[in-house]
mmCIF file of C-alpha atoms and ligand atoms in Angstrom:
data_model
loop_
_atom_site.group_PDB
_atom_site.id
_atom_site.type_symbol
_atom_site.label_atom_id
_atom_site.label_comp_id
_atom_site.label_asym_id
_atom_site.label_seq_id
_atom_site.Cartn_x
_atom_site.Cartn_y
_atom_site.Cartn_z
ATOM 1 C CA MET A 1 64.581 4.808 12.875
ATOM 2 C CA ALA A 2 66.580 3.382 9.963
ATOM 3 C CA ASP A 3 64.075 4.786 7.469
ATOM 4 C CA ARG A 4 65.413 8.293 8.134
ATOM 5 C CA PHE A 5 68.911 7.503 6.852
ATOM 6 C CA PHE A 6 70.796 5.180 4.529
ATOM 7 C CA PRO A 7 73.034 2.652 6.270
ATOM 8 C CA ASN A 8 76.606 3.876 5.930
ATOM 9 C CA GLU A 9 78.353 1.079 4.057
ATOM 10 C CA MET A 10 81.319 3.170 2.963
ATOM 11 C CA PRO A 11 84.784 2.101 4.165
ATOM 12 C CA GLU A 12 86.003 3.734 7.407
ATOM 13 C CA PHE A 13 88.990 5.044 5.461
ATOM 14 C CA VAL A 14 90.733 4.473 2.135
ATOM 15 C CA GLU A 15 94.080 5.780 0.895
ATOM 16 C CA GLU A 16 93.884 7.719 -2.374
ATOM 17 C CA GLN A 17 95.406 5.766 -5.259
ATOM 18 C CA GLU A 18 95.616 6.415 -8.961
ATOM 19 C CA GLY A 19 93.589 4.114 -11.231
ATOM 20 C CA VAL A 20 91.912 1.851 -8.692
ATOM 21 C CA GLY A 21 88.965 -0.014 -10.184
ATOM 22 C CA ALA A 22 86.667 -0.444 -7.216
ATOM 23 C CA GLN A 23 83.394 -2.263 -6.661
ATOM 24 C CA SER A 24 81.167 0.727 -7.459
ATOM 25 C CA THR A 25 81.332 4.229 -8.931
ATOM 26 C CA LEU A 26 81.097 5.594 -5.378
ATOM 27 C CA HIS A 27 84.118 3.555 -4.249
ATOM 28 C CA THR A 28 86.044 4.668 -7.341
ATOM 29 C CA LEU A 29 85.430 8.296 -6.340
ATOM 30 C CA LEU A 30 86.705 7.607 -2.815
ATOM 31 C CA TYR A 31 90.032 6.321 -4.180
ATOM 32 C CA LEU A 32 90.562 9.225 -6.612
ATOM 33 C CA PRO A 33 93.534 11.527 -5.987
ATOM 34 C CA TYR A 34 92.144 14.673 -4.361
ATOM 35 C CA THR A 35 92.949 17.088 -7.197
ATOM 36 C CA LYS A 36 90.993 14.933 -9.653
ATOM 37 C CA LEU A 37 88.083 14.577 -7.266
ATOM 38 C CA ALA A 38 88.113 18.349 -6.704
ATOM 39 C CA ASP A 39 87.648 18.829 -10.475
ATOM 40 C CA ASN A 40 84.551 16.609 -10.286
ATOM 41 C CA PHE A 41 83.194 18.643 -7.365
ATOM 42 C CA LEU A 42 83.831 21.889 -9.233
ATOM 43 C CA ARG A 43 82.051 20.727 -12.389
ATOM 44 C CA ALA A 44 79.065 19.411 -10.432
ATOM 45 C CA ALA A 45 78.894 22.576 -8.300
ATOM 46 C CA LEU A 46 78.920 24.919 -11.294
ATOM 47 C CA ASP A 47 76.214 22.890 -13.082
ATOM 48 C CA LEU A 48 74.115 22.941 -9.925
ATOM 49 C CA LYS A 49 74.669 26.676 -9.513
ATOM 50 C CA GLU A 50 73.252 27.266 -13.008
ATOM 51 C CA LYS A 51 70.258 25.097 -12.152
ATOM 52 C CA VAL A 52 69.683 26.941 -8.863
ATOM 53 C CA VAL A 53 69.833 30.345 -10.609
ATOM 54 C CA LYS A 54 67.409 29.146 -13.268
ATOM 55 C CA GLU A 55 64.908 27.669 -10.811
ATOM 56 C CA THR A 56 64.992 30.369 -8.120
ATOM 57 C CA TRP A 57 65.607 33.509 -10.151
ATOM 58 C CA VAL A 58 65.145 33.265 -13.932
ATOM 59 C CA SER A 59 61.952 31.139 -13.748
ATOM 60 C CA ASN A 60 60.486 33.580 -11.196
ATOM 61 C CA GLY A 61 60.855 36.410 -13.723
ATOM 62 C CA ARG A 62 63.853 37.774 -11.761
ATOM 63 C CA ARG A 63 61.525 38.678 -8.929
ATOM 64 C CA VAL A 64 61.779 37.805 -5.249
ATOM 65 C CA LYS A 65 58.942 36.162 -3.326
ATOM 66 C CA ASP A 66 60.911 34.695 -0.426
ATOM 67 C CA PHE A 67 63.972 36.840 0.285
ATOM 68 C CA THR A 68 65.521 34.687 3.025
ATOM 69 C CA LEU A 69 68.831 32.871 2.994
ATOM 70 C CA TYR A 70 67.076 29.812 4.412
ATOM 71 C CA THR A 71 64.662 29.012 1.587
ATOM 72 C CA GLY A 72 64.726 32.068 -0.652
ATOM 73 C CA ALA A 73 66.643 34.271 -3.067
ATOM 74 C CA LEU A 74 69.368 35.337 -0.626
ATOM 75 C CA GLY A 75 70.487 31.685 -0.552
ATOM 76 C CA THR A 76 71.057 31.862 -4.301
ATOM 77 C CA ALA A 77 73.050 35.076 -3.815
ATOM 78 C CA PHE A 78 75.122 33.411 -1.066
ATOM 79 C CA LEU A 79 75.923 30.529 -3.423
ATOM 80 C CA LEU A 80 76.905 32.939 -6.203
ATOM 81 C CA LEU A 81 79.311 34.739 -3.864
ATOM 82 C CA LYS A 82 80.902 31.415 -2.945
ATOM 83 C CA ALA A 83 81.205 30.466 -6.642
ATOM 84 C CA TYR A 84 82.831 33.850 -7.343
ATOM 85 C CA GLN A 85 85.325 33.286 -4.519
ATOM 86 C CA VAL A 86 86.285 29.904 -6.004
ATOM 87 C CA THR A 87 86.384 30.750 -9.723
ATOM 88 C CA ASN A 88 86.781 34.551 -9.771
ATOM 89 C CA ASN A 89 83.995 34.762 -12.359
ATOM 90 C CA ARG A 90 82.817 38.414 -12.167
ATOM 91 C CA SER A 91 79.432 37.627 -13.747
ATOM 92 C CA ASP A 92 78.585 35.536 -10.652
ATOM 93 C CA LEU A 93 79.399 38.559 -8.497
ATOM 94 C CA SER A 94 77.246 40.928 -10.534
ATOM 95 C CA LEU A 95 74.281 38.521 -10.593
ATOM 96 C CA CYS A 96 74.721 38.073 -6.835
ATOM 97 C CA SER A 97 74.567 41.839 -6.427
ATOM 98 C CA GLU A 98 71.442 42.097 -8.590
ATOM 99 C CA ILE A 99 69.635 39.448 -6.541
ATOM 100 C CA ILE A 100 70.567 41.135 -3.261
ATOM 101 C CA ARG A 101 69.208 44.461 -4.569
ATOM 102 C CA ALA A 102 65.871 42.745 -5.242
ATOM 103 C CA CYS A 103 65.960 41.164 -1.758
ATOM 104 C CA ASP A 104 66.689 44.610 -0.288
ATOM 105 C CA THR A 105 63.488 46.049 -1.725
ATOM 106 C CA VAL A 106 61.325 43.103 -0.652
ATOM 107 C CA SER A 107 62.776 42.833 2.876
ATOM 108 C CA ALA A 108 62.644 46.563 3.679
ATOM 109 C CA GLY A 109 59.585 46.253 5.924
ATOM 110 C CA SER A 110 60.404 42.846 7.391
ATOM 111 C CA ARG A 111 60.147 42.443 11.149
ATOM 112 C CA HIS A 112 62.629 39.546 11.039
ATOM 113 C CA VAL A 113 66.111 40.572 12.103
ATOM 114 C CA THR A 114 68.481 37.636 11.568
ATOM 115 C CA PHE A 115 71.070 36.644 8.980
ATOM 116 C CA ILE A 116 69.352 33.395 7.989
ATOM 117 C CA CYS A 117 65.691 34.465 8.000
ATOM 118 C CA GLY A 118 65.673 38.247 8.198
ATOM 119 C CA ARG A 119 66.773 41.699 7.158
ATOM 120 C CA ALA A 120 70.273 41.463 8.692
ATOM 121 C CA GLY A 121 71.212 38.801 6.142
ATOM 122 C CA VAL A 122 70.268 41.029 3.212
ATOM 123 C CA CYS A 123 72.087 44.098 4.552
ATOM 124 C CA ALA A 124 75.197 42.242 5.766
ATOM 125 C CA LEU A 125 75.629 40.130 2.638
ATOM 126 C CA GLY A 126 74.821 43.181 0.525
ATOM 127 C CA ALA A 127 77.614 45.176 2.176
ATOM 128 C CA VAL A 128 80.169 42.384 1.777
ATOM 129 C CA VAL A 129 79.286 41.798 -1.883
ATOM 130 C CA ALA A 130 79.406 45.558 -2.564
ATOM 131 C CA LYS A 131 82.893 45.597 -1.019
ATOM 132 C CA HIS A 132 84.008 42.799 -3.367
ATOM 133 C CA ALA A 133 82.587 44.861 -6.257
ATOM 134 C CA GLY A 134 84.489 47.949 -5.064
ATOM 135 C CA ASP A 135 81.293 50.008 -4.719
ATOM 136 C CA ASP A 136 81.761 52.128 -1.563
ATOM 137 C CA ALA A 137 78.470 53.979 -1.900
ATOM 138 C CA LEU A 138 76.610 50.651 -1.958
ATOM 139 C CA VAL A 139 78.596 49.381 1.051
ATOM 140 C CA ASN A 140 77.443 52.485 2.927
ATOM 141 C CA HIS A 141 73.842 52.011 1.799
ATOM 142 C CA TYR A 142 73.723 48.466 3.193
ATOM 143 C CA LEU A 143 75.570 49.390 6.380
ATOM 144 C CA SER A 144 73.216 52.256 7.148
ATOM 145 C CA SER A 145 70.230 49.981 6.449
ATOM 146 C CA PHE A 146 71.784 47.404 8.798
ATOM 147 C CA ARG A 147 72.099 50.035 11.531
ATOM 148 C CA GLU A 148 68.378 50.778 11.238
ATOM 149 C CA ILE A 149 67.442 47.238 12.311
ATOM 150 C CA LYS A 150 65.673 47.311 15.667
ATOM 151 C CA LEU A 151 65.521 44.395 18.100
ATOM 152 C CA ARG A 152 62.024 44.685 19.492
ATOM 153 C CA ASP A 153 60.283 41.674 21.062
ATOM 154 C CA VAL A 154 62.782 39.319 19.495
ATOM 155 C CA PRO A 155 63.519 35.821 20.847
ATOM 156 C CA ASN A 156 67.088 34.696 21.506
ATOM 157 C CA GLU A 157 67.648 31.801 19.066
ATOM 158 C CA LEU A 158 69.490 31.730 15.736
ATOM 159 C CA LEU A 159 66.810 31.578 13.029
ATOM 160 C CA TYR A 160 64.588 34.427 14.267
ATOM 161 C CA GLY A 161 66.282 35.765 17.363
ATOM 162 C CA LYS A 162 69.015 37.976 18.783
ATOM 163 C CA VAL A 163 71.934 35.613 18.145
ATOM 164 C CA GLY A 164 70.898 35.402 14.495
ATOM 165 C CA TYR A 165 71.302 39.185 14.409
ATOM 166 C CA LEU A 166 74.617 39.052 16.314
ATOM 167 C CA TRP A 167 75.970 36.525 13.820
ATOM 168 C CA ALA A 168 75.393 39.099 11.090
ATOM 169 C CA CYS A 169 77.324 41.680 13.169
ATOM 170 C CA SER A 170 80.274 39.270 13.477
ATOM 171 C CA PHE A 171 80.084 38.552 9.730
ATOM 172 C CA LEU A 172 80.338 42.284 8.988
ATOM 173 C CA ASN A 173 83.183 42.790 11.444
ATOM 174 C CA LYS A 174 85.089 39.932 9.847
ATOM 175 C CA HIS A 175 84.541 40.872 6.194
ATOM 176 C CA ILE A 176 84.185 44.676 6.204
ATOM 177 C CA GLY A 177 86.483 45.521 9.094
ATOM 178 C CA GLU A 178 86.751 45.288 12.863
ATOM 179 C CA SER A 179 84.325 47.569 14.712
ATOM 180 C CA THR A 180 82.077 48.054 11.662
ATOM 181 C CA ILE A 181 79.465 47.187 14.272
ATOM 182 C CA PRO A 182 81.003 48.437 17.518
ATOM 183 C CA LEU A 183 81.740 46.120 20.437
ATOM 184 C CA THR A 184 79.737 48.350 22.747
ATOM 185 C CA HIS A 185 76.625 47.444 20.736
ATOM 186 C CA THR A 186 77.199 43.699 20.322
ATOM 187 C CA SER A 187 78.303 43.273 23.958
ATOM 188 C CA LEU A 188 75.132 44.931 25.156
ATOM 189 C CA VAL A 189 72.933 42.555 23.143
ATOM 190 C CA ALA A 190 75.032 39.565 24.276
ATOM 191 C CA LYS A 191 74.650 40.663 27.914
ATOM 192 C CA GLU A 192 70.870 40.757 27.535
ATOM 193 C CA ILE A 193 70.912 37.230 26.082
ATOM 194 C CA ILE A 194 73.043 35.945 28.963
ATOM 195 C CA SER A 195 70.803 37.523 31.570
ATOM 196 C CA VAL A 196 67.663 35.964 30.019
ATOM 197 C CA GLY A 197 69.480 32.599 30.012
ATOM 198 C CA LYS A 198 70.427 32.891 33.681
ATOM 199 C CA ARG A 199 66.887 33.869 34.629
ATOM 200 C CA LEU A 200 65.320 30.938 32.786
ATOM 201 C CA SER A 201 67.896 28.509 34.141
ATOM 202 C CA ASN A 202 66.629 29.554 37.549
ATOM 203 C CA LYS A 203 69.793 28.302 39.225
ATOM 204 C CA GLY A 204 69.270 24.901 37.636
ATOM 205 C CA THR A 205 72.130 22.562 36.849
ATOM 206 C CA CYS A 206 72.443 24.042 33.360
ATOM 207 C CA PRO A 207 73.778 27.620 33.780
ATOM 208 C CA LEU A 208 71.826 29.050 30.819
ATOM 209 C CA MET A 209 68.451 28.051 29.384
ATOM 210 C CA TYR A 210 66.166 29.487 26.710
ATOM 211 C CA GLU A 211 62.718 28.943 25.314
ATOM 212 C CA TRP A 212 61.337 29.343 21.828
ATOM 213 C CA HIS A 213 57.582 28.951 21.388
ATOM 214 C CA GLY A 214 57.374 27.474 24.876
ATOM 215 C CA LYS A 215 59.945 24.742 24.325
ATOM 216 C CA LYS A 216 63.497 24.527 25.682
ATOM 217 C CA TYR A 217 65.291 23.584 22.476
ATOM 218 C CA TRP A 218 68.856 22.273 22.414
ATOM 219 C CA GLY A 219 69.663 22.371 18.693
ATOM 220 C CA ALA A 220 71.506 24.845 16.496
ATOM 221 C CA ALA A 221 68.486 26.392 14.770
ATOM 222 C CA HIS A 222 66.290 27.286 17.749
ATOM 223 C CA GLY A 223 68.137 26.334 20.882
ATOM 224 C CA LEU A 224 71.108 26.264 23.225
ATOM 225 C CA THR A 225 73.625 25.049 20.634
ATOM 226 C CA GLY A 226 73.105 27.944 18.232
ATOM 227 C CA ILE A 227 72.973 30.473 21.060
ATOM 228 C CA MET A 228 76.229 29.224 22.646
ATOM 229 C CA HIS A 229 77.843 29.120 19.193
ATOM 230 C CA VAL A 230 77.294 32.819 18.528
ATOM 231 C CA LEU A 231 77.977 33.958 22.101
ATOM 232 C CA MET A 232 81.471 32.432 21.872
ATOM 233 C CA ASP A 233 82.369 35.229 19.408
ATOM 234 C CA MET A 234 81.264 37.968 21.793
ATOM 235 C CA GLU A 235 83.294 40.011 24.240
ATOM 236 C CA LEU A 236 82.097 38.697 27.613
ATOM 237 C CA LYS A 237 83.070 38.756 31.281
ATOM 238 C CA PRO A 238 85.007 35.641 32.431
ATOM 239 C CA GLU A 239 82.058 34.484 34.560
ATOM 240 C CA ASP A 240 79.737 34.667 31.520
ATOM 241 C CA LYS A 241 82.239 32.681 29.438
ATOM 242 C CA GLU A 242 82.129 30.071 32.201
ATOM 243 C CA CYS A 243 78.329 29.958 31.832
ATOM 244 C CA ILE A 244 78.737 29.079 28.132
ATOM 245 C CA LYS A 245 81.270 26.393 28.939
ATOM 246 C CA GLY A 246 79.069 25.078 31.747
ATOM 247 C CA THR A 247 76.039 24.931 29.457
ATOM 248 C CA LEU A 248 77.943 22.912 26.850
ATOM 249 C CA SER A 249 79.311 20.601 29.564
ATOM 250 C CA TYR A 250 75.765 20.066 30.860
ATOM 251 C CA MET A 251 74.627 19.095 27.371
ATOM 252 C CA ILE A 252 77.516 16.659 26.941
ATOM 253 C CA LYS A 253 76.694 15.079 30.286
ATOM 254 C CA HIS A 254 73.009 14.690 29.398
ATOM 255 C CA ARG A 255 73.308 13.490 25.800
ATOM 256 C CA PHE A 256 71.738 10.171 24.750
ATOM 257 C CA PRO A 257 73.687 6.936 25.387
ATOM 258 C CA SER A 258 74.004 6.639 21.579
ATOM 259 C CA GLY A 259 76.053 9.870 21.493
ATOM 260 C CA ASN A 260 73.248 11.853 19.845
ATOM 261 C CA TYR A 261 71.735 14.941 21.495
ATOM 262 C CA PRO A 262 68.070 15.584 22.386
ATOM 263 C CA SER A 263 66.258 18.196 20.312
ATOM 264 C CA SER A 264 64.856 19.770 23.493
ATOM 265 C CA GLN A 265 65.189 19.605 27.268
ATOM 266 C CA GLY A 266 63.729 16.349 28.587
ATOM 267 C CA SER A 267 63.059 14.829 25.159
ATOM 268 C CA GLU A 268 63.682 11.094 25.080
ATOM 269 C CA SER A 269 63.353 10.708 21.338
ATOM 270 C CA ASP A 270 66.767 9.784 19.923
ATOM 271 C CA ARG A 271 65.740 10.295 16.334
ATOM 272 C CA LEU A 272 66.956 13.500 14.669
ATOM 273 C CA MET A 273 70.510 13.694 13.303
ATOM 274 C CA HIS A 274 70.359 17.170 11.803
ATOM 275 C CA TRP A 275 72.240 20.446 11.968
ATOM 276 C CA CYS A 276 68.991 22.009 13.240
ATOM 277 C CA HIS A 277 68.226 19.320 15.848
ATOM 278 C CA GLY A 278 70.741 16.766 17.091
ATOM 279 C CA ALA A 279 74.423 15.851 17.110
ATOM 280 C CA PRO A 280 75.579 17.512 13.847
ATOM 281 C CA GLY A 281 74.863 21.081 15.013
ATOM 282 C CA VAL A 282 76.250 20.281 18.460
ATOM 283 C CA ALA A 283 79.418 18.789 16.931
ATOM 284 C CA LEU A 284 80.131 22.026 15.025
ATOM 285 C CA THR A 285 79.644 24.065 18.190
ATOM 286 C CA LEU A 286 81.792 21.765 20.333
ATOM 287 C CA THR A 287 84.549 21.914 17.702
ATOM 288 C CA LYS A 288 84.446 25.684 17.985
ATOM 289 C CA ALA A 289 84.364 25.484 21.806
ATOM 290 C CA ALA A 290 87.437 23.211 21.756
ATOM 291 C CA GLN A 291 89.240 25.987 19.916
ATOM 292 C CA VAL A 292 87.867 28.966 21.851
ATOM 293 C CA PHE A 293 88.381 27.424 25.311
ATOM 294 C CA GLN A 294 91.422 25.306 24.335
ATOM 295 C CA ASP A 295 89.602 22.421 25.977
ATOM 296 C CA GLU A 296 90.398 18.748 25.314
ATOM 297 C CA HIS A 297 87.121 17.594 26.866
ATOM 298 C CA MET A 298 85.150 19.638 24.305
ATOM 299 C CA LEU A 299 87.242 18.227 21.464
ATOM 300 C CA GLN A 300 86.654 14.679 22.655
ATOM 301 C CA ALA A 301 82.894 15.316 22.856
ATOM 302 C CA ALA A 302 82.939 16.856 19.354
ATOM 303 C CA GLU A 303 84.695 13.765 18.016
ATOM 304 C CA GLU A 304 82.183 11.491 19.733
ATOM 305 C CA ALA A 305 79.314 13.469 18.190
ATOM 306 C CA ALA A 306 81.000 13.198 14.780
ATOM 307 C CA GLN A 307 81.175 9.424 15.205
ATOM 308 C CA VAL A 308 77.397 9.144 15.548
ATOM 309 C CA VAL A 309 76.975 11.487 12.555
ATOM 310 C CA TRP A 310 79.159 9.113 10.528
ATOM 311 C CA SER A 311 76.994 6.118 11.374
ATOM 312 C CA ARG A 312 73.528 7.718 11.259
ATOM 313 C CA GLY A 313 74.056 10.881 9.237
ATOM 314 C CA LEU A 314 73.511 9.731 5.647
ATOM 315 C CA LEU A 315 70.043 11.236 5.732
ATOM 316 C CA LYS A 316 67.476 10.790 3.007
ATOM 317 C CA ARG A 317 67.662 14.511 2.286
ATOM 318 C CA VAL A 318 70.239 16.679 0.531
ATOM 319 C CA GLY A 319 70.237 20.044 2.336
ATOM 320 C CA ILE A 320 72.418 21.632 4.985
ATOM 321 C CA CYS A 321 69.703 22.114 7.629
ATOM 322 C CA HIS A 322 68.528 18.511 7.820
ATOM 323 C CA GLY A 323 70.373 16.632 5.133
ATOM 324 C CA ILE A 324 73.634 14.996 4.151
ATOM 325 C CA SER A 325 75.275 18.239 3.005
ATOM 326 C CA GLY A 326 74.985 19.803 6.462
ATOM 327 C CA ASN A 327 76.258 16.662 8.140
ATOM 328 C CA ALA A 328 79.359 16.612 5.907
ATOM 329 C CA TYR A 329 80.377 19.965 7.423
ATOM 330 C CA VAL A 330 80.864 18.271 10.815
ATOM 331 C CA PHE A 331 83.858 16.410 9.398
ATOM 332 C CA LEU A 332 85.178 19.457 7.548
ATOM 333 C CA SER A 333 85.114 21.437 10.764
ATOM 334 C CA LEU A 334 87.019 18.757 12.696
ATOM 335 C CA TYR A 335 89.471 18.455 9.814
ATOM 336 C CA ARG A 336 90.211 22.194 9.963
ATOM 337 C CA LEU A 337 90.780 22.025 13.715
ATOM 338 C CA THR A 338 92.751 18.776 13.991
ATOM 339 C CA GLY A 339 94.320 18.487 10.526
ATOM 340 C CA ARG A 340 93.483 14.766 10.631
ATOM 341 C CA ILE A 341 93.108 13.282 7.179
ATOM 342 C CA GLU A 342 90.488 10.808 8.479
ATOM 343 C CA TYR A 343 88.061 13.700 8.898
ATOM 344 C CA LEU A 344 88.713 14.994 5.412
ATOM 345 C CA TYR A 345 88.024 11.468 4.168
ATOM 346 C CA ARG A 346 84.691 11.357 6.014
ATOM 347 C CA ALA A 347 83.599 14.733 4.592
ATOM 348 C CA LYS A 348 84.676 13.481 1.182
ATOM 349 C CA ALA A 349 82.709 10.257 1.645
ATOM 350 C CA PHE A 350 79.456 12.119 2.449
ATOM 351 C CA ALA A 351 80.004 14.572 -0.419
ATOM 352 C CA CYS A 352 80.874 11.725 -2.824
ATOM 353 C CA PHE A 353 77.723 9.869 -1.789
ATOM 354 C CA LEU A 354 75.739 12.935 -2.926
ATOM 355 C CA LEU A 355 77.827 13.434 -6.054
ATOM 356 C CA ASP A 356 77.391 9.817 -7.082
ATOM 357 C CA ARG A 357 73.837 9.072 -5.972
ATOM 358 C CA ALA A 358 71.701 12.107 -5.099
ATOM 359 C CA ASP A 359 70.202 12.643 -8.577
ATOM 360 C CA GLN A 360 69.309 8.990 -8.984
ATOM 361 C CA LEU A 361 67.912 8.585 -5.446
ATOM 362 C CA ILE A 362 65.786 11.724 -5.852
ATOM 363 C CA ALA A 363 64.516 10.540 -9.259
ATOM 364 C CA GLU A 364 63.573 7.188 -7.738
ATOM 365 C CA GLY A 365 61.768 8.905 -4.863
ATOM 366 C CA ARG A 366 64.113 7.321 -2.304
ATOM 367 C CA MET A 367 65.546 10.678 -1.265
ATOM 368 C CA HIS A 368 63.677 13.920 -0.567
ATOM 369 C CA SER A 369 64.990 16.903 -2.478
ATOM 370 C CA GLY A 370 63.625 19.407 0.074
ATOM 371 C CA ASP A 371 60.363 21.346 0.307
ATOM 372 C CA ARG A 372 62.225 24.123 -1.525
ATOM 373 C CA PRO A 373 64.432 21.876 -3.676
ATOM 374 C CA TYR A 374 66.838 24.594 -4.862
ATOM 375 C CA SER A 375 67.219 26.501 -1.608
ATOM 376 C CA MET A 376 70.373 26.968 0.476
ATOM 377 C CA PHE A 377 69.184 25.340 3.694
ATOM 378 C CA GLU A 378 66.759 22.701 2.458
ATOM 379 C CA GLY A 379 67.827 21.974 -1.072
ATOM 380 C CA GLN A 380 70.466 21.684 -3.716
ATOM 381 C CA ALA A 381 71.998 25.145 -3.318
ATOM 382 C CA GLY A 382 73.364 23.821 -0.012
ATOM 383 C CA MET A 383 74.745 20.765 -1.785
ATOM 384 C CA ALA A 384 76.419 23.006 -4.403
ATOM 385 C CA HIS A 385 77.928 25.069 -1.565
ATOM 386 C CA LEU A 386 79.332 21.898 -0.005
ATOM 387 C CA PHE A 387 80.868 20.815 -3.326
ATOM 388 C CA LEU A 388 82.536 24.239 -3.657
ATOM 389 C CA ASP A 389 83.841 23.939 -0.104
ATOM 390 C CA MET A 390 85.295 20.505 -0.884
ATOM 391 C CA ILE A 391 87.650 22.164 -3.386
ATOM 392 C CA LYS A 392 89.513 24.022 -0.619
ATOM 393 C CA PRO A 393 88.470 22.169 2.550
ATOM 394 C CA SER A 394 90.803 24.192 4.777
ATOM 395 C CA GLU A 395 88.686 27.267 3.951
ATOM 396 C CA SER A 396 85.274 25.579 4.253
ATOM 397 C CA ARG A 397 82.541 27.112 6.401
ATOM 398 C CA PHE A 398 79.014 25.922 7.211
ATOM 399 C CA PRO A 399 76.907 28.710 5.599
ATOM 400 C CA ALA A 400 75.733 31.352 8.055
ATOM 401 C CA TYR A 401 77.000 29.357 11.046
ATOM 402 C CA GLU A 402 80.786 29.111 10.860
ATOM 403 C CA LEU A 403 82.421 32.512 10.464
HETATM 404 ZN ZN1 ZN B 1 66.467 21.446 9.681
#
């Protein structure tokens, strides 16, 4: 099991102090006053952003092969928007817009409907970026394209299913304006998802259950965690809200003794510590549930999940889906909710580990840079996004998961 992650030998906590000469460059970073460290994150993020643009856009002749946010060009656009929000550099915004226009053309006939892997991501991000650019006609173009998306024979999960589409609706309602996508529409889709979940649960001890490709997944990408996460933003009847709470409680009760979570119903393999499968994705969702339901039990479970991410989450990969960058967001999320400096320290420790060692470990072949090494979910675009989020941690958001 240990070959999946580096042992976490970083201190549990250190106070920031000026000028501390520590035992390694990593330790020195951990002691740095936050403003100085934030400058390091900014420099590294902007260098990485240039590299990502070069590798995913310029080298491809400014053409799009894979349009998705997950592994493709939309991930580069998402990173450029984030960079623009941090630095206010208008050229990032205009390049972002150009890339989305190319994604729009390529994705026009796509049958995929979600934010992360489908057409909804292109249209929703396109509308938000057009709003930043002050181009109303373009906002309307993307919104009308979004409204043409049809949910036919679509599963329920986040990467390819209905909740991945609903997340895009919530994103639009947050960034363009309330009721951009009317409640009557989103509630109807949410109701369908709940009724499928009740049917498949078949009055079992877990109130809601879902299948994707014949398997009852638990994780954020394809399973219960991601579905509950998005449903919490929907307008639902009290009894349906109780079903969400009950489903999360069932998962907490049936987690592994280690504190990690199975990747699917009945799985006994306590192995994966990813956002997509395992405790990190669950921790983000439980942190949100603690807030939505004002529930101490959910917060405690989120903190317990974060503890196992701290000890086993220094994965030998960089990305946000199944790498260190994604796992760092667990601590950022708990920091935003609790305000506890210990969580900011833990996020900082994971991000500093990447800042200090990722290049070297990848060069030595001891760390995998991702099948798509410059992508948002598998590669270094996700790491750059994390570094940008470390500059203003109170405004951090796991890409395409935290609203
Ligand atoms: Zn993954």
